[in-house]
PDB file of C-alpha atoms and ligand atoms in Angstrom:
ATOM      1  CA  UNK A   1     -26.784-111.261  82.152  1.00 95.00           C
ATOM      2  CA  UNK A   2     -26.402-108.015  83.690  1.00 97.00           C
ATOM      3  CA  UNK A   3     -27.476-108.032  87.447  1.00 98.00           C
ATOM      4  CA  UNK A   4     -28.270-105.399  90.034  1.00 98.00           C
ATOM      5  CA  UNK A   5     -26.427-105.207  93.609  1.00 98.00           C
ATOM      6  CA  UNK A   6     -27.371-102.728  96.806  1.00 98.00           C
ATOM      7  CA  UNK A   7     -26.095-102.148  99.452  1.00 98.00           C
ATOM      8  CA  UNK A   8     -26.378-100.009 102.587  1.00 98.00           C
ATOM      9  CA  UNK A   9     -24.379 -99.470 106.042  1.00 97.00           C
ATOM     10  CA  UNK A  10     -24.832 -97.409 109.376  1.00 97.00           C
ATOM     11  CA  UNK A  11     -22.018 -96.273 111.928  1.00 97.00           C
ATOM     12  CA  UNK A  12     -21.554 -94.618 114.823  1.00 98.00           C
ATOM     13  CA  UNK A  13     -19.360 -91.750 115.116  1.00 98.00           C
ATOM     14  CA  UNK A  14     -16.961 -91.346 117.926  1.00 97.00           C
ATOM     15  CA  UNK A  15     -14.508 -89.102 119.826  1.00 96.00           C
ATOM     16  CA  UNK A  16     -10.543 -90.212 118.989  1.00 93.00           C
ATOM     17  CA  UNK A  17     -11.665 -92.002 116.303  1.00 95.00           C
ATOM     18  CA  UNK A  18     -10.302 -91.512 112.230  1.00 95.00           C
ATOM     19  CA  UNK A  19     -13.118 -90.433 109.767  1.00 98.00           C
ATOM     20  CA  UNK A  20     -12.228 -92.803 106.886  1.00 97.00           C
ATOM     21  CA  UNK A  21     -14.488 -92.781 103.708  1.00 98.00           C
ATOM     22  CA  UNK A  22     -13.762 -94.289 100.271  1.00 98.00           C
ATOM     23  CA  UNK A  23     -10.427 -95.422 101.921  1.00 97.00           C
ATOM     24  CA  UNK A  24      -9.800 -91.340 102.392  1.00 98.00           C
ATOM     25  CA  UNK A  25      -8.961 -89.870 105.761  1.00 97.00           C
ATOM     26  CA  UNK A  26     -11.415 -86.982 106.336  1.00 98.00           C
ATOM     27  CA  UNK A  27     -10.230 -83.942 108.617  1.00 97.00           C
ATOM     28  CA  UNK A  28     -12.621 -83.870 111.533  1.00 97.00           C
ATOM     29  CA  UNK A  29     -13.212 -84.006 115.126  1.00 94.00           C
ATOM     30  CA  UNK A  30     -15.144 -87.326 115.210  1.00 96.00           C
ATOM     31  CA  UNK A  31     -14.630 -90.461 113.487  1.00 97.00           C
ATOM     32  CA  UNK A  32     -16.843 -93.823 112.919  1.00 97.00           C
ATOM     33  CA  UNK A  33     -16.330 -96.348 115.383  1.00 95.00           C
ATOM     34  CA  UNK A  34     -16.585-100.105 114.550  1.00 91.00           C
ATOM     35  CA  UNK A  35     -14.206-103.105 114.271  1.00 86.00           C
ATOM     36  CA  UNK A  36     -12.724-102.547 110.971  1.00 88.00           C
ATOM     37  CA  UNK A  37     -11.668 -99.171 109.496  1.00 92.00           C
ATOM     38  CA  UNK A  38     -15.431 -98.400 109.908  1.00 95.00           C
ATOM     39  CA  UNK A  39     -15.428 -96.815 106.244  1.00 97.00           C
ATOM     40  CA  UNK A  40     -18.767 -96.805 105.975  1.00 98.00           C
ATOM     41  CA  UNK A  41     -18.970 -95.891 102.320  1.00 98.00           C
ATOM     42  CA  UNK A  42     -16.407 -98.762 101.417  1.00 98.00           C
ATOM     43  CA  UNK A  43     -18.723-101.101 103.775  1.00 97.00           C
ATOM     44  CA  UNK A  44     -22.069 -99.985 101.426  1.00 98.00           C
ATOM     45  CA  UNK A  45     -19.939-101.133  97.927  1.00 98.00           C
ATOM     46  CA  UNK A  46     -19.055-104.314  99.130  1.00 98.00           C
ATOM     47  CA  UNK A  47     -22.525-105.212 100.306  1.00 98.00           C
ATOM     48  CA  UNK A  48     -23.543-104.424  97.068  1.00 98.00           C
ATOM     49  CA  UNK A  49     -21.093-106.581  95.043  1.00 98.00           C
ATOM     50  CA  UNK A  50     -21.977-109.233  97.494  1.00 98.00           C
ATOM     51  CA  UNK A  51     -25.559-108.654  96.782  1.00 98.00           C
ATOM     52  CA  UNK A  52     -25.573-108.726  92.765  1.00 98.00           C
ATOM     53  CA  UNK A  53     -24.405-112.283  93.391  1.00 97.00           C
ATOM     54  CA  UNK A  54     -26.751-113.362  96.281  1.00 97.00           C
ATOM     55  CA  UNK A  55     -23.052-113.976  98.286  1.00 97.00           C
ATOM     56  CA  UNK A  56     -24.510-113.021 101.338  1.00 96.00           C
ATOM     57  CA  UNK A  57     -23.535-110.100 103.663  1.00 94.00           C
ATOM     58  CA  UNK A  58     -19.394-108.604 104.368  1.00 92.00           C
ATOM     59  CA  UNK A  59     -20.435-109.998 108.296  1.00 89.00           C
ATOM     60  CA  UNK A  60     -20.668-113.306 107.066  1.00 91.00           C
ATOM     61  CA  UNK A  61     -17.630-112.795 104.955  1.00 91.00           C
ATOM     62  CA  UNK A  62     -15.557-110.611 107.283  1.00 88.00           C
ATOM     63  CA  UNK A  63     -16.979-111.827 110.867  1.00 85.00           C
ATOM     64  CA  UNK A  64     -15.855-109.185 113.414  1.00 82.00           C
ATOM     65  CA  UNK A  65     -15.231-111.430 115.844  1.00 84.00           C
ATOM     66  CA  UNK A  66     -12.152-112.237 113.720  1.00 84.00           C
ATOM     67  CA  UNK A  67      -9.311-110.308 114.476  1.00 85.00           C
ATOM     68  CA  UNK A  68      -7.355-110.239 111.902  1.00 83.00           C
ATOM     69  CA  UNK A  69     -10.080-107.368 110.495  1.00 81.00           C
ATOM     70  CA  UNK A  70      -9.462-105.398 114.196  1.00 81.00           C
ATOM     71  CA  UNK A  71      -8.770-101.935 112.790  1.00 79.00           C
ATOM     72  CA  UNK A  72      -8.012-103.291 108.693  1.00 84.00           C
ATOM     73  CA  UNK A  73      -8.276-100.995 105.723  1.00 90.00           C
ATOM     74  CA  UNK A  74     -11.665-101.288 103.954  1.00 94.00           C
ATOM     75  CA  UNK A  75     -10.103-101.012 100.754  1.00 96.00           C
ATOM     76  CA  UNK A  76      -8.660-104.274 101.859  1.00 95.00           C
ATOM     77  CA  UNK A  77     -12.018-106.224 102.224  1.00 94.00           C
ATOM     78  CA  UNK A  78     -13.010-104.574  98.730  1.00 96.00           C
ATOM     79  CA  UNK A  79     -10.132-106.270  96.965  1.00 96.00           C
ATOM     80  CA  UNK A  80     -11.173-108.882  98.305  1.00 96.00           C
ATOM     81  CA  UNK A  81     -14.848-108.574  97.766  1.00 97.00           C
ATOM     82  CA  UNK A  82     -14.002-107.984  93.892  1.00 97.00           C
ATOM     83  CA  UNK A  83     -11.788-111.341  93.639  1.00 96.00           C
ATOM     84  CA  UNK A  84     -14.381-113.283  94.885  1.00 96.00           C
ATOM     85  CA  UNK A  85     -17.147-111.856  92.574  1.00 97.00           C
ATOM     86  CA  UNK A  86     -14.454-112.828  89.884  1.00 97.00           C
ATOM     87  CA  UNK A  87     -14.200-115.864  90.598  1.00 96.00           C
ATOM     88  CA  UNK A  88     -17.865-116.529  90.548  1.00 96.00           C
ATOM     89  CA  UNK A  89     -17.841-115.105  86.889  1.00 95.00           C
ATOM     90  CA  UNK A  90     -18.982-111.642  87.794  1.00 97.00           C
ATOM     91  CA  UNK A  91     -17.356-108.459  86.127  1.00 97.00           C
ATOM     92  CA  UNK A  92     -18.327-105.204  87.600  1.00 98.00           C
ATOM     93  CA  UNK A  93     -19.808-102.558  85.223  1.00 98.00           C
ATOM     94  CA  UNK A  94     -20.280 -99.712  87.391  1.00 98.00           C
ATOM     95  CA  UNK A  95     -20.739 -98.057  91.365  1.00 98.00           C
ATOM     96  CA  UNK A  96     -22.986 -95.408  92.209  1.00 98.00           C
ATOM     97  CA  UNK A  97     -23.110 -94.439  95.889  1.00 98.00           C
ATOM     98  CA  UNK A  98     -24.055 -91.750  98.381  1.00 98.00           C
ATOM     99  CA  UNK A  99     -22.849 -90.760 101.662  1.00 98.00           C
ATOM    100  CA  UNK A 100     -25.721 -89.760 104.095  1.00 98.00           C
ATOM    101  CA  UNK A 101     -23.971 -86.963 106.803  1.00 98.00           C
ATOM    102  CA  UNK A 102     -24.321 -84.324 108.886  1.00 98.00           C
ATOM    103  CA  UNK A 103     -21.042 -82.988 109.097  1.00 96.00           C
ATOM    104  CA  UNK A 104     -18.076 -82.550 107.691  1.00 96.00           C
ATOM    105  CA  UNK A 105     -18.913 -81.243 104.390  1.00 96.00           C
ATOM    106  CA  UNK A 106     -17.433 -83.700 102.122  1.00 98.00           C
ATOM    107  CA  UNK A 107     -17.644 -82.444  98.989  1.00 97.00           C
ATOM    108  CA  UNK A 108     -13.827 -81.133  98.669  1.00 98.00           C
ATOM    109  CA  UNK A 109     -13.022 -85.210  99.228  1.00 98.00           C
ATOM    110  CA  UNK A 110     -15.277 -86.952  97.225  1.00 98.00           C
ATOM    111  CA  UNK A 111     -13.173 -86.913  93.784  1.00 98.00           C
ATOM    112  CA  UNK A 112     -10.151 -88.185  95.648  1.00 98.00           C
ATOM    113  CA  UNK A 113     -12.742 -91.270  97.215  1.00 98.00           C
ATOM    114  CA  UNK A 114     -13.757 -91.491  93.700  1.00 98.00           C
ATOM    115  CA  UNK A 115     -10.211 -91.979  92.605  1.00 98.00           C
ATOM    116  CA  UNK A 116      -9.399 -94.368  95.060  1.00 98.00           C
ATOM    117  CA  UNK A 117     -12.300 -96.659  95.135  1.00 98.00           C
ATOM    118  CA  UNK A 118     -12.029 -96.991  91.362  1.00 98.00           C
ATOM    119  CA  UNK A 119      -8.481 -98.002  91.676  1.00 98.00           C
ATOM    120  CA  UNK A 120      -9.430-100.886  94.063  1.00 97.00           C
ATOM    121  CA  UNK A 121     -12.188-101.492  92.131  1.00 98.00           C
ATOM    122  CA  UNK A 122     -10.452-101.969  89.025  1.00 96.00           C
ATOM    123  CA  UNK A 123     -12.399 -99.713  86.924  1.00 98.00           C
ATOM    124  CA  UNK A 124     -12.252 -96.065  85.259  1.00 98.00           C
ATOM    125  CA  UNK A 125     -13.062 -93.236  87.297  1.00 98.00           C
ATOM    126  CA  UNK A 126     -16.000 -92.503  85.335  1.00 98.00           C
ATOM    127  CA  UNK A 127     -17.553 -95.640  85.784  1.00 98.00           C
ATOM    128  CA  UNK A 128     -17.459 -94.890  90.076  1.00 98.00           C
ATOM    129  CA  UNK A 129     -20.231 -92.125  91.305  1.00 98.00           C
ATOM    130  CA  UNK A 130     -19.916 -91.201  95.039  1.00 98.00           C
ATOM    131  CA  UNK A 131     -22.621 -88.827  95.917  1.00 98.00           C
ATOM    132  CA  UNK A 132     -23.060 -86.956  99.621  1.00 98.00           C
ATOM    133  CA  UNK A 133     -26.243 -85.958 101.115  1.00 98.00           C
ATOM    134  CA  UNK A 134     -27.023 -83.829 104.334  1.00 97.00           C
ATOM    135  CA  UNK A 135     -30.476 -84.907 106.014  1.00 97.00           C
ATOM    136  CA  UNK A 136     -30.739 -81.186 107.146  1.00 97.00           C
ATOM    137  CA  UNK A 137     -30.129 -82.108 110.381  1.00 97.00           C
ATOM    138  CA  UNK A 138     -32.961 -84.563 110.727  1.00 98.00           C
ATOM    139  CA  UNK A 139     -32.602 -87.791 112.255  1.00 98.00           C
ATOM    140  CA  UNK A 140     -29.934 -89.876 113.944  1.00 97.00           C
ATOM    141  CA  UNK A 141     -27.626 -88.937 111.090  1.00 98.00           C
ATOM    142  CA  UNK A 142     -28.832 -85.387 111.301  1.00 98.00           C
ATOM    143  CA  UNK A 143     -27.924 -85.098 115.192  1.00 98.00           C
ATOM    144  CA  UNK A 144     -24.373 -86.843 113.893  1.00 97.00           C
ATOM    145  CA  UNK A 145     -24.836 -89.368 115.657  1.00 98.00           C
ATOM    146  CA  UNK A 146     -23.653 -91.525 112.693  1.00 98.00           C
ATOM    147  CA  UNK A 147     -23.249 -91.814 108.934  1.00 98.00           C
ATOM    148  CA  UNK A 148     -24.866 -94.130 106.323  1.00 98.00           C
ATOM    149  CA  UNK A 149     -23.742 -94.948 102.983  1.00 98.00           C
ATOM    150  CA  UNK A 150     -26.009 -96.307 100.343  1.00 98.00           C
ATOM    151  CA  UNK A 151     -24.770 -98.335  96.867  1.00 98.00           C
ATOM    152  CA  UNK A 152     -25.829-100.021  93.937  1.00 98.00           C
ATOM    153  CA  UNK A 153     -23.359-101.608  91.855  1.00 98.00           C
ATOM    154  CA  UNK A 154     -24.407-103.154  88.380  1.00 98.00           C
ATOM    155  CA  UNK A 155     -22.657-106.650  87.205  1.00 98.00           C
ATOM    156  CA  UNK A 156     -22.531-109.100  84.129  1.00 98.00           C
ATOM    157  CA  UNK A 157     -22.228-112.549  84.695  1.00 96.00           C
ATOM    158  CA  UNK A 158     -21.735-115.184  81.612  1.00 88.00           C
ATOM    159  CA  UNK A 159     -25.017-116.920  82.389  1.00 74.00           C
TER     160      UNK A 159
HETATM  161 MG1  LIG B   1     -19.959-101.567 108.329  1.00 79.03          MG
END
């Protein structure tokens, strides 16, 4: 059976904080705040995976209350997203995400999130889309107040 995952996240951005997306450290004055890495993009896959096997949410998974996720590598929580999909007998086919921001433009970075997120993904580069959009400065994300990051992953599971 093949099944269908999304997945979406929000963050704030912040002053003094690192802008981490796809596990890649973006040059910029402002960074997304939250308890982990805040890599919002990295956040979006793993909801999806999650989601193609109706395995809940990453804060039910990952509670921040926890600290040992204070300040963790996303890529971290994605190996670990992708073992436990295993071990429920799911194989993941493909990724295809976009990043919803304002500012910085991110297309000079988005091969090099590509490359990374396959590689904790386990899967060829090809098979991992990352997309950016600007919301031409409309909205909360527009103002850059934040970023979003939308996914859909596809899966096959044996029954
Ligand atoms: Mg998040």
């Amino acid at each position: 059976m093949t099944r269908v995952g999304f997945g979406f996240d929000l963050h704030p951005l912040a002053r003094g904080r690192p802008l981490v997306l796809g596990g890649v450290e973006v040059p910029s004055e402002v960074g997304l705040d939250g308890h982990s890495d805040a890599d919002v993009l990295s956040h979006a896959i793993g909801e999806a995976l999650l989601g193609s096997l109706a395995l809940g949410d990453l804060g039910r998974h990952f509670p921040d209350t926890d600290p040992r996720y204070r300040g963790i590598s996303s890529l971290e929580l994605l190996r670990s997203v992708v073992a436990l999909v295993g071990e429920r007998g799911g194989r993941l086919v493909n990724v295809d995400a976009t990043i919803l921001a304002q500012a910085p433009r991110l297309s000079p970075y988005l091969e090099e999130m590509q490359k990374r997120l396959a590689a904790t993904l386990d899967l060829p580069v090809d098979r991992v889309s990352v997309k950016a959009k600007s919301p031409e400065g409309l909205g909360l994300v527009g103002r850059k107040e934040g970023m979003a990051a939308m996914a859909l992953v596809s899966v096959e599971t044996t029954e």
